[in-house]
Short mmCIF file of C-alpha atoms and ligand atoms in Angstrom, two decimals:
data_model
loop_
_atom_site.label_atom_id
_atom_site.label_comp_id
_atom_site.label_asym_id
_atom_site.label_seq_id
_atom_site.Cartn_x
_atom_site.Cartn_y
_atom_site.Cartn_z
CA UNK A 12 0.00 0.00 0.00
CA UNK A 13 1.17 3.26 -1.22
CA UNK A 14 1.37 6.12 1.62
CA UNK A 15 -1.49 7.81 2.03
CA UNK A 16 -2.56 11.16 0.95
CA UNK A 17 -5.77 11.21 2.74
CA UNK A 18 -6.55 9.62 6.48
CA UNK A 19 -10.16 9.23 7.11
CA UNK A 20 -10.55 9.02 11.20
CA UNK A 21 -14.27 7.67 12.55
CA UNK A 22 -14.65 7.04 15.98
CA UNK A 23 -17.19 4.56 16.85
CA UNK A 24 -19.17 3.24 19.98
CA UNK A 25 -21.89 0.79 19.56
CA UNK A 26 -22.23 1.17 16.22
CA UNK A 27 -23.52 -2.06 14.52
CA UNK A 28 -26.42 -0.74 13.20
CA UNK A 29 -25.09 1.94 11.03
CA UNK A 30 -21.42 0.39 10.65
CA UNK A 31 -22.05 -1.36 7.19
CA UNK A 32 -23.92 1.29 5.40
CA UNK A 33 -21.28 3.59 6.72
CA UNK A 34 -17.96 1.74 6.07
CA UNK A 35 -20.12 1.42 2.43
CA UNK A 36 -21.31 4.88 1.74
CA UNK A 37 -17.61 5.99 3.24
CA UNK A 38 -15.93 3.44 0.69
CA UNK A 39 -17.60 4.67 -2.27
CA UNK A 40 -16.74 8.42 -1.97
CA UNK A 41 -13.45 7.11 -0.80
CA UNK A 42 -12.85 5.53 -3.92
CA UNK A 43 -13.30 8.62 -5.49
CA UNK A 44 -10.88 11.01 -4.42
CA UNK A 45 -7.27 11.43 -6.23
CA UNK A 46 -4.69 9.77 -4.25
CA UNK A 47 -4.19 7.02 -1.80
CA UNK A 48 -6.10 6.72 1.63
CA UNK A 49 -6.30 5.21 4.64
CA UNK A 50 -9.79 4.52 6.88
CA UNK A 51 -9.00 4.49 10.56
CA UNK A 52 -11.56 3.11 12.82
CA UNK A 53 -10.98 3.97 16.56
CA UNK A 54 -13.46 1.54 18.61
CA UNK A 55 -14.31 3.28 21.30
CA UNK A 56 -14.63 0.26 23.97
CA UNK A 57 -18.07 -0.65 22.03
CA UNK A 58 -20.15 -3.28 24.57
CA UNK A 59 -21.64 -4.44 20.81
CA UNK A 60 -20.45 -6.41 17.93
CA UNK A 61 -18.84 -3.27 16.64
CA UNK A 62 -15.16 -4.24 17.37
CA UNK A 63 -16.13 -7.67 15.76
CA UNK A 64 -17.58 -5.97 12.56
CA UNK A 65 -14.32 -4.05 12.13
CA UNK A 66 -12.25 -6.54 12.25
CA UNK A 67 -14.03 -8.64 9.72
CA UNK A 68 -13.73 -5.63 7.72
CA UNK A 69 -10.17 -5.26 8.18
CA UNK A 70 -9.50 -8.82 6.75
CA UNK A 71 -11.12 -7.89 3.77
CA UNK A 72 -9.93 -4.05 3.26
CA UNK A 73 -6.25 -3.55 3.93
CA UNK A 74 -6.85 0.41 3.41
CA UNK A 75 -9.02 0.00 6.34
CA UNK A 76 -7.38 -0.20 10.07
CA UNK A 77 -8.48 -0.09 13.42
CA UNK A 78 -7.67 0.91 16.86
CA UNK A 79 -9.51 -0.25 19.80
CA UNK A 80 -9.31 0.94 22.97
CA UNK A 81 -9.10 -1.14 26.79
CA UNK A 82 -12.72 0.73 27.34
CA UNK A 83 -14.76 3.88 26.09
CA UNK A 84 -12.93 7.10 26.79
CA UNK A 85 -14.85 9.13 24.69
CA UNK A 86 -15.65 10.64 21.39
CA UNK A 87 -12.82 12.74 21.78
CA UNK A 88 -10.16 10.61 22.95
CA UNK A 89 -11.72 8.40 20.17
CA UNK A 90 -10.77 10.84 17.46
CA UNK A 91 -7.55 12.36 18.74
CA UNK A 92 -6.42 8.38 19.09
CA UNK A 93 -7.19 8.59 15.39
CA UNK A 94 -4.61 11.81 14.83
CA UNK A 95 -2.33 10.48 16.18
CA UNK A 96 -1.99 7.23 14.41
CA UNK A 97 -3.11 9.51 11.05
CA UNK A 98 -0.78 9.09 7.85
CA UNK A 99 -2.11 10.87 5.52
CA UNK A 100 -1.28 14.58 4.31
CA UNK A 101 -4.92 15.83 4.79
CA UNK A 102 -6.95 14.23 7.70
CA UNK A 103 -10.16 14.08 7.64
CA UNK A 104 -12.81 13.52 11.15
CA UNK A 105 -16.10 12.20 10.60
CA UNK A 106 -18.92 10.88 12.94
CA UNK A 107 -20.16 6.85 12.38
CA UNK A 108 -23.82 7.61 12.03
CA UNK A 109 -23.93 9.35 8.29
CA UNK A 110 -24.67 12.56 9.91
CA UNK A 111 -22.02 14.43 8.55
CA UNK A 112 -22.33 13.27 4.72
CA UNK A 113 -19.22 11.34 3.19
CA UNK A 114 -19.90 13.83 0.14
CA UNK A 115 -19.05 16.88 1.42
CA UNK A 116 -15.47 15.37 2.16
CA UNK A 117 -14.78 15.75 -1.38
CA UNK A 118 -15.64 19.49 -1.27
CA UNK A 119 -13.55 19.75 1.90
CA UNK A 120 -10.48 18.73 -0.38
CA UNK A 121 -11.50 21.26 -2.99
CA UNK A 122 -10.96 23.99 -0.04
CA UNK A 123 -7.69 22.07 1.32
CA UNK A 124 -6.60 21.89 -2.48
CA UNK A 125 -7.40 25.85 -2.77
CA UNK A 126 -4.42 26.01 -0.29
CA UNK A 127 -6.63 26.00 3.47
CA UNK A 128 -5.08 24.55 6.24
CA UNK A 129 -8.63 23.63 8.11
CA UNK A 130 -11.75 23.26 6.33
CA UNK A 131 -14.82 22.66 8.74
CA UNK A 132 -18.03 21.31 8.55
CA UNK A 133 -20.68 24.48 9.42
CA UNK A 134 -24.45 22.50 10.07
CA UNK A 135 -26.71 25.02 8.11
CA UNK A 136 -29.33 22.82 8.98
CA UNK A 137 -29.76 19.67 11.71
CA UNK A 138 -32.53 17.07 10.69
CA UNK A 139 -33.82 14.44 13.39
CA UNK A 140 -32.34 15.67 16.21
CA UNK A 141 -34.66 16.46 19.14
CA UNK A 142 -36.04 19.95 20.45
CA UNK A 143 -33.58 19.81 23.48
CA UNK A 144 -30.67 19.24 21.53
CA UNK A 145 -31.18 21.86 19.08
CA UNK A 146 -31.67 24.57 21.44
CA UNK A 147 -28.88 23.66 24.01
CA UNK A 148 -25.93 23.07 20.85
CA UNK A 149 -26.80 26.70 19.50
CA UNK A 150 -26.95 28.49 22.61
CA UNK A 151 -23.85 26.87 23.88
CA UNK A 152 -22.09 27.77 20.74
CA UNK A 153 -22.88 31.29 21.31
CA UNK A 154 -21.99 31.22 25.29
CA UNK A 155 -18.67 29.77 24.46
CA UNK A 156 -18.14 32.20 21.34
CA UNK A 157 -18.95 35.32 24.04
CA UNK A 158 -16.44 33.66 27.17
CA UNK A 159 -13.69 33.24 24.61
CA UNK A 160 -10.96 35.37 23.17
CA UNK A 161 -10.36 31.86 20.19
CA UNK A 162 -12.07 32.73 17.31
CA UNK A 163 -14.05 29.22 17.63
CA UNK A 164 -16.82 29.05 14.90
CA UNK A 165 -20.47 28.29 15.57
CA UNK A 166 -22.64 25.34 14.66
CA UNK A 167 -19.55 23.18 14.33
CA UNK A 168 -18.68 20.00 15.12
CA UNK A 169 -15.23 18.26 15.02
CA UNK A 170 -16.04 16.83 11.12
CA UNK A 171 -13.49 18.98 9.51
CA UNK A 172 -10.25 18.02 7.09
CA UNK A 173 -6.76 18.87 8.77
CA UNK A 174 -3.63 19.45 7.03
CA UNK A 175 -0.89 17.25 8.24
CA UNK A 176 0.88 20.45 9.68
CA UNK A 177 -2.08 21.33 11.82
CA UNK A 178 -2.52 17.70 13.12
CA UNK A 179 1.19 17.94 13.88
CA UNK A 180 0.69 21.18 15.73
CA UNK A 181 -2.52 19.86 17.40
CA UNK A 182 0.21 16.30 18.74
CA UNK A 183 2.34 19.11 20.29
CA UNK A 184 -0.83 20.42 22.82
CA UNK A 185 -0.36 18.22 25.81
CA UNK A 186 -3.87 18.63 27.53
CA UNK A 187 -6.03 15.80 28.16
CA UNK A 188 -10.03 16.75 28.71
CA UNK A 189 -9.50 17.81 25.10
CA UNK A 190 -12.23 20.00 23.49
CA UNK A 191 -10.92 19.05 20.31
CA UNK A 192 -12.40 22.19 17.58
CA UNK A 193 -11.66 24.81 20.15
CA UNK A 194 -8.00 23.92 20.04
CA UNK A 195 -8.11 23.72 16.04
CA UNK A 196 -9.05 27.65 16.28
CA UNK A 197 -6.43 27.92 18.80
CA UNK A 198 -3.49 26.50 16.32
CA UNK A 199 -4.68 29.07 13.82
CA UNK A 200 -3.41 28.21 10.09
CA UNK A 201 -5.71 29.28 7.28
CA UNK A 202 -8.71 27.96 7.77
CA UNK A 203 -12.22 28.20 6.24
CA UNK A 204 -15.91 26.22 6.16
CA UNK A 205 -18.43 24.26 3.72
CA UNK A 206 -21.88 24.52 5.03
CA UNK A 207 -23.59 21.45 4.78
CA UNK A 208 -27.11 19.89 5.84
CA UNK A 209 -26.65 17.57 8.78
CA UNK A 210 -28.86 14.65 8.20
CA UNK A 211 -30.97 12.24 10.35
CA UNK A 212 -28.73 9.18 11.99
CA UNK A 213 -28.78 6.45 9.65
CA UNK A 214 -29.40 4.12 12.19
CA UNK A 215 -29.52 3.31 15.82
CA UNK A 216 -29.62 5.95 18.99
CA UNK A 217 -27.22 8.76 19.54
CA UNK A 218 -24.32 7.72 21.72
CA UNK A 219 -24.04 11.23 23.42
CA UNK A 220 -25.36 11.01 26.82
CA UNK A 221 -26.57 14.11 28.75
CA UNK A 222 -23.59 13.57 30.73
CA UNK A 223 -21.09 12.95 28.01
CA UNK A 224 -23.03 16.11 26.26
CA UNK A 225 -22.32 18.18 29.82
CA UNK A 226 -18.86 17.02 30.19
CA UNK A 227 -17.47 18.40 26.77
CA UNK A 228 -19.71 21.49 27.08
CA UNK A 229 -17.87 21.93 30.35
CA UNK A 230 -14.01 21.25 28.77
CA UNK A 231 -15.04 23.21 26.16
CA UNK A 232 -15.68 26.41 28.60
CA UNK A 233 -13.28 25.67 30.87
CA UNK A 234 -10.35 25.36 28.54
CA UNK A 235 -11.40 28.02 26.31
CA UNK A 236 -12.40 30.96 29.05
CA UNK A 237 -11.29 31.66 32.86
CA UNK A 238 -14.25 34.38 33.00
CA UNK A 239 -16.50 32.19 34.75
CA UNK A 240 -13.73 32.04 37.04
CA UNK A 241 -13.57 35.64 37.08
CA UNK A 242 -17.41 36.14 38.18
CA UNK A 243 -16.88 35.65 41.90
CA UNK A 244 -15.18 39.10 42.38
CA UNK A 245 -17.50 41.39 41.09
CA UNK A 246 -20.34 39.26 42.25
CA UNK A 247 -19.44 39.30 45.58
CA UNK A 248 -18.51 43.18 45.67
CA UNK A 249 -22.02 43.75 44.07
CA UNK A 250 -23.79 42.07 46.56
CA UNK A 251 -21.99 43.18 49.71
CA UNK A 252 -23.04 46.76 48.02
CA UNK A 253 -26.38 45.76 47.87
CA UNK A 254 -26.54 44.63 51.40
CA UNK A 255 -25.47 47.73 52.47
CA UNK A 256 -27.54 49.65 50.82
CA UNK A 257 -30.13 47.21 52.57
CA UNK A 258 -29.19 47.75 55.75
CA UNK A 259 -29.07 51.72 55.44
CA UNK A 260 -32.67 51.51 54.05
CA UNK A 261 -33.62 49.39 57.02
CA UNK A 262 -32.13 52.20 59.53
CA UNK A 263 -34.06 54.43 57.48
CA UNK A 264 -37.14 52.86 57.49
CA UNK A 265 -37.39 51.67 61.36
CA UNK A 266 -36.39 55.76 62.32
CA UNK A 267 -39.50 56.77 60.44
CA UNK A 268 -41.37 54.07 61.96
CA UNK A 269 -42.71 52.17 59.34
CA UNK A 270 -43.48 48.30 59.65
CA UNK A 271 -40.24 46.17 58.37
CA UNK A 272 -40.69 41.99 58.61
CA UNK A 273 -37.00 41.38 59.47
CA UNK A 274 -36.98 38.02 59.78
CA UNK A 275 -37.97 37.31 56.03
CA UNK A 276 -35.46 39.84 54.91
CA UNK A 277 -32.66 38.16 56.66
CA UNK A 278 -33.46 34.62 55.54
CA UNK A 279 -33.91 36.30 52.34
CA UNK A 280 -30.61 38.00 52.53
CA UNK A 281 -28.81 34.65 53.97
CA UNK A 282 -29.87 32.00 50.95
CA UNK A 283 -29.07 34.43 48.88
CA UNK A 284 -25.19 34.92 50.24
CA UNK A 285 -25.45 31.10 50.75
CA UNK A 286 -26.29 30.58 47.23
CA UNK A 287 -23.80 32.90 45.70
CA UNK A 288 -21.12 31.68 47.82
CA UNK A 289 -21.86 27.94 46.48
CA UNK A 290 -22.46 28.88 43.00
CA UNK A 291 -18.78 30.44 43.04
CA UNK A 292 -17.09 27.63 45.07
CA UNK A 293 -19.27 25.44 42.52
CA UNK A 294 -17.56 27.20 39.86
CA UNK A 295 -13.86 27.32 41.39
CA UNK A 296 -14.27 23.30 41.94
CA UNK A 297 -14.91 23.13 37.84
CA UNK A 298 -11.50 24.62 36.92
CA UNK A 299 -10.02 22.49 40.58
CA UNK A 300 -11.52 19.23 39.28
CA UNK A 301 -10.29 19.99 35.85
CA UNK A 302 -6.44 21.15 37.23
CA UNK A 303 -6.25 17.97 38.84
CA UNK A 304 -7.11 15.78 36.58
CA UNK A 305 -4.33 17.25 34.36
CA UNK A 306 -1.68 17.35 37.28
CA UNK A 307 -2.44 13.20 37.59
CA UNK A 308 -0.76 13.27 33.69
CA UNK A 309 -2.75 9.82 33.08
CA UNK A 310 -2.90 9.24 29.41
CA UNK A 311 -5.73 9.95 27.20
CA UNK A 312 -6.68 6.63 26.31
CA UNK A 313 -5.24 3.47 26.68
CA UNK A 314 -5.11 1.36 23.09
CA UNK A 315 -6.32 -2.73 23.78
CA UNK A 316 -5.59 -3.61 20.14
CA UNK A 317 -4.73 -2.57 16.78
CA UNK A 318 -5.03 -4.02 13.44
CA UNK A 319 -3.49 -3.33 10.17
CA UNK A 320 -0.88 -1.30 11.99
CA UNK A 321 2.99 -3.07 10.63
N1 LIG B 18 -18.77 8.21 19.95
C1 LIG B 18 -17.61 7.69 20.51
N2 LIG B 18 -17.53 7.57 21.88
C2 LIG B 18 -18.56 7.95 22.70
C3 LIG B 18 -19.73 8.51 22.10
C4 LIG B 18 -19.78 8.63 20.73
O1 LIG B 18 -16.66 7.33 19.81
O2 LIG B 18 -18.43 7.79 23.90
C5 LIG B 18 -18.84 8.33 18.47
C6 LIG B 18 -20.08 7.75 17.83
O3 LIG B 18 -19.93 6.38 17.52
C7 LIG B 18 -20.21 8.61 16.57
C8 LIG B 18 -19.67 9.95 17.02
O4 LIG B 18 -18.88 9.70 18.18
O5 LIG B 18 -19.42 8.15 15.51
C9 LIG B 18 -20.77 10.95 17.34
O6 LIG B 18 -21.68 10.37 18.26
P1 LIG B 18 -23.25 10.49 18.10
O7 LIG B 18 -23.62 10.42 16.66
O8 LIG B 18 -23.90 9.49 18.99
O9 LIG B 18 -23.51 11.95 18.66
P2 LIG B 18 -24.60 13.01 18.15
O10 LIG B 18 -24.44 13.11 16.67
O11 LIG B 18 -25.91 12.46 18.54
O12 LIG B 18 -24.23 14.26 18.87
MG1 LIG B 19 -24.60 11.56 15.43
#
């Protein structure tokens, strides 16, 4: 096998249902492009016949190989697994499920071809994807966009094409709880989008938990912005003003000889210090929990197997 020009990375976890119409509708636009490629699979500790399916695949396809890790890390460990191991001179991420169409690969290597370093994958439109989901993705876009000085576009996922040098740059970042698109705006290079329609999953459920949905909306804030950090200050000062001003009106008030319910004010006044004391402790603990997992320097992911790898 010739070196490849092009590395195709797809992370997958539980994917059975969708894996042969994908590794299909992958192969066929695959097929079409101009040079030599590679198709890396990174199981993602599937508990399904996923890892199974790949292999068998693997026999078959010696363009196609396949890392699989100890246990599921994550969607982003899943696809930064798949940098890493990435030959190719453009490298290309794209989800299992046939969200992100195999087609519009082809016009990402137009852009990269047009001399872009990045070209990502900008959802003009999301089908089958659920009220919730719609509404918490684009307003967490835009919280992140307004906390952040990294120029880290909207409505976009991590299906994008790298050029090698980028992927290089991105090997040389040594942080773990990886928020993997924020830190391709942070390496800068040229880089540019192709809108596309995001479709309906071909098949099966999503694999992005609540949690696993909460978790990288937290790494993404937390690596990309300290402001939230930065809230307790001027909180606090703005509420030790307020009580004050409180207490003043309360002298006031009980001189002239009007009635004043002091007991509700002051549990008032004490959930409300309560509360903004925990919400900025909460808030502290984010960036603590976050520091400390980094300090432990475990490794990303832990690889069980790999196959078509000399
Ligand atoms: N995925 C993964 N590990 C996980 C969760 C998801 O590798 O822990 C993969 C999944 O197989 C798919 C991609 O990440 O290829 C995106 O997941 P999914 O389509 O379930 O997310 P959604 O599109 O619903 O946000
Ligand atoms: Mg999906």
């Amino acid at each position: 096998m010739s070196k490849a020009v092009y590395s195709i990375v797809v992370p997958l976890y539980n994917e059975q249902e969708v894996l042969p119409t994908s590794y299909a509708r992958l192969k066929a636009v695959l097929e079409t492009l101009d040079g030599p490629y590679e198709l890396i699979f990174v199981n993602d500790g599937s508990k399904d016949k996923t890892l199974e399916m790949a292999k068998e695949l693997c026999e078959k396809d010696k363009t196609l190989r396949l890392i699989s890790f100890a246990r599921n890390f994550g969607h982003q460990a899943a696809i930064t697994a798949g940098m890493n191991a990435a030959e190719g001179d453009a490298i290309v991420v794209i989800d299992a499920d046939l969200q992100d169409p195999p087609e519009v690969i082809l016009d990402m290597v137009k852009k990269w071809k047009e001399g872009y370093d990045v070209v990502y994958g900008k959802r003009e439109k999301r089908d089958g994807e659920s009220a919730f989901k719609l509404v918490t993705a684009k307003a967490f876009y835009r919280i992140l966009k307004s906390l952040t000085d990294v120029d880290i576009p909207v409505d976009t996922g991590d299906f994008r094409l790298l050029d090698k040098k980028v992927n290089e740059a991105l090997k040389t970042l040594p942080e773990r709880n990886r928020y993997v698109r924020g830190l391709v705006s942070w390496v800068g290079f040229k880089q540019t989008g192709v809108f596309f329609h995001r479709q309906e999953r071909a098949a099966g459920e999503t694999k992005y938990t609540l949690k696993k949905m909460l978790k990288l909306a937290g790494d993404g804030i937390v690596s990309f912005s300290s402001s939230p950090l930065k809230l307790g200050a001027p909180l606090g000062i703005g509420v030790c003003g307020l009580s004050a001003l409180g207490f003043i009106l309360y002298l006031v008030l009980s001189l002239v000889g009007g009635y004043f319910a002091l007991n509700t004010a002051l549990l008032f006044a004490i959930l409300f210090v309560s509360g903004l004391i925990l919400t900025v402790f909460g808030i502290t603990g984010l960036y603590f929990a976050r520091l400390y997992d980094e300090v432990k320097g475990r490794p990303m992911y832990i690889i069980g197997e790999k196959v078509n790898f000399d």
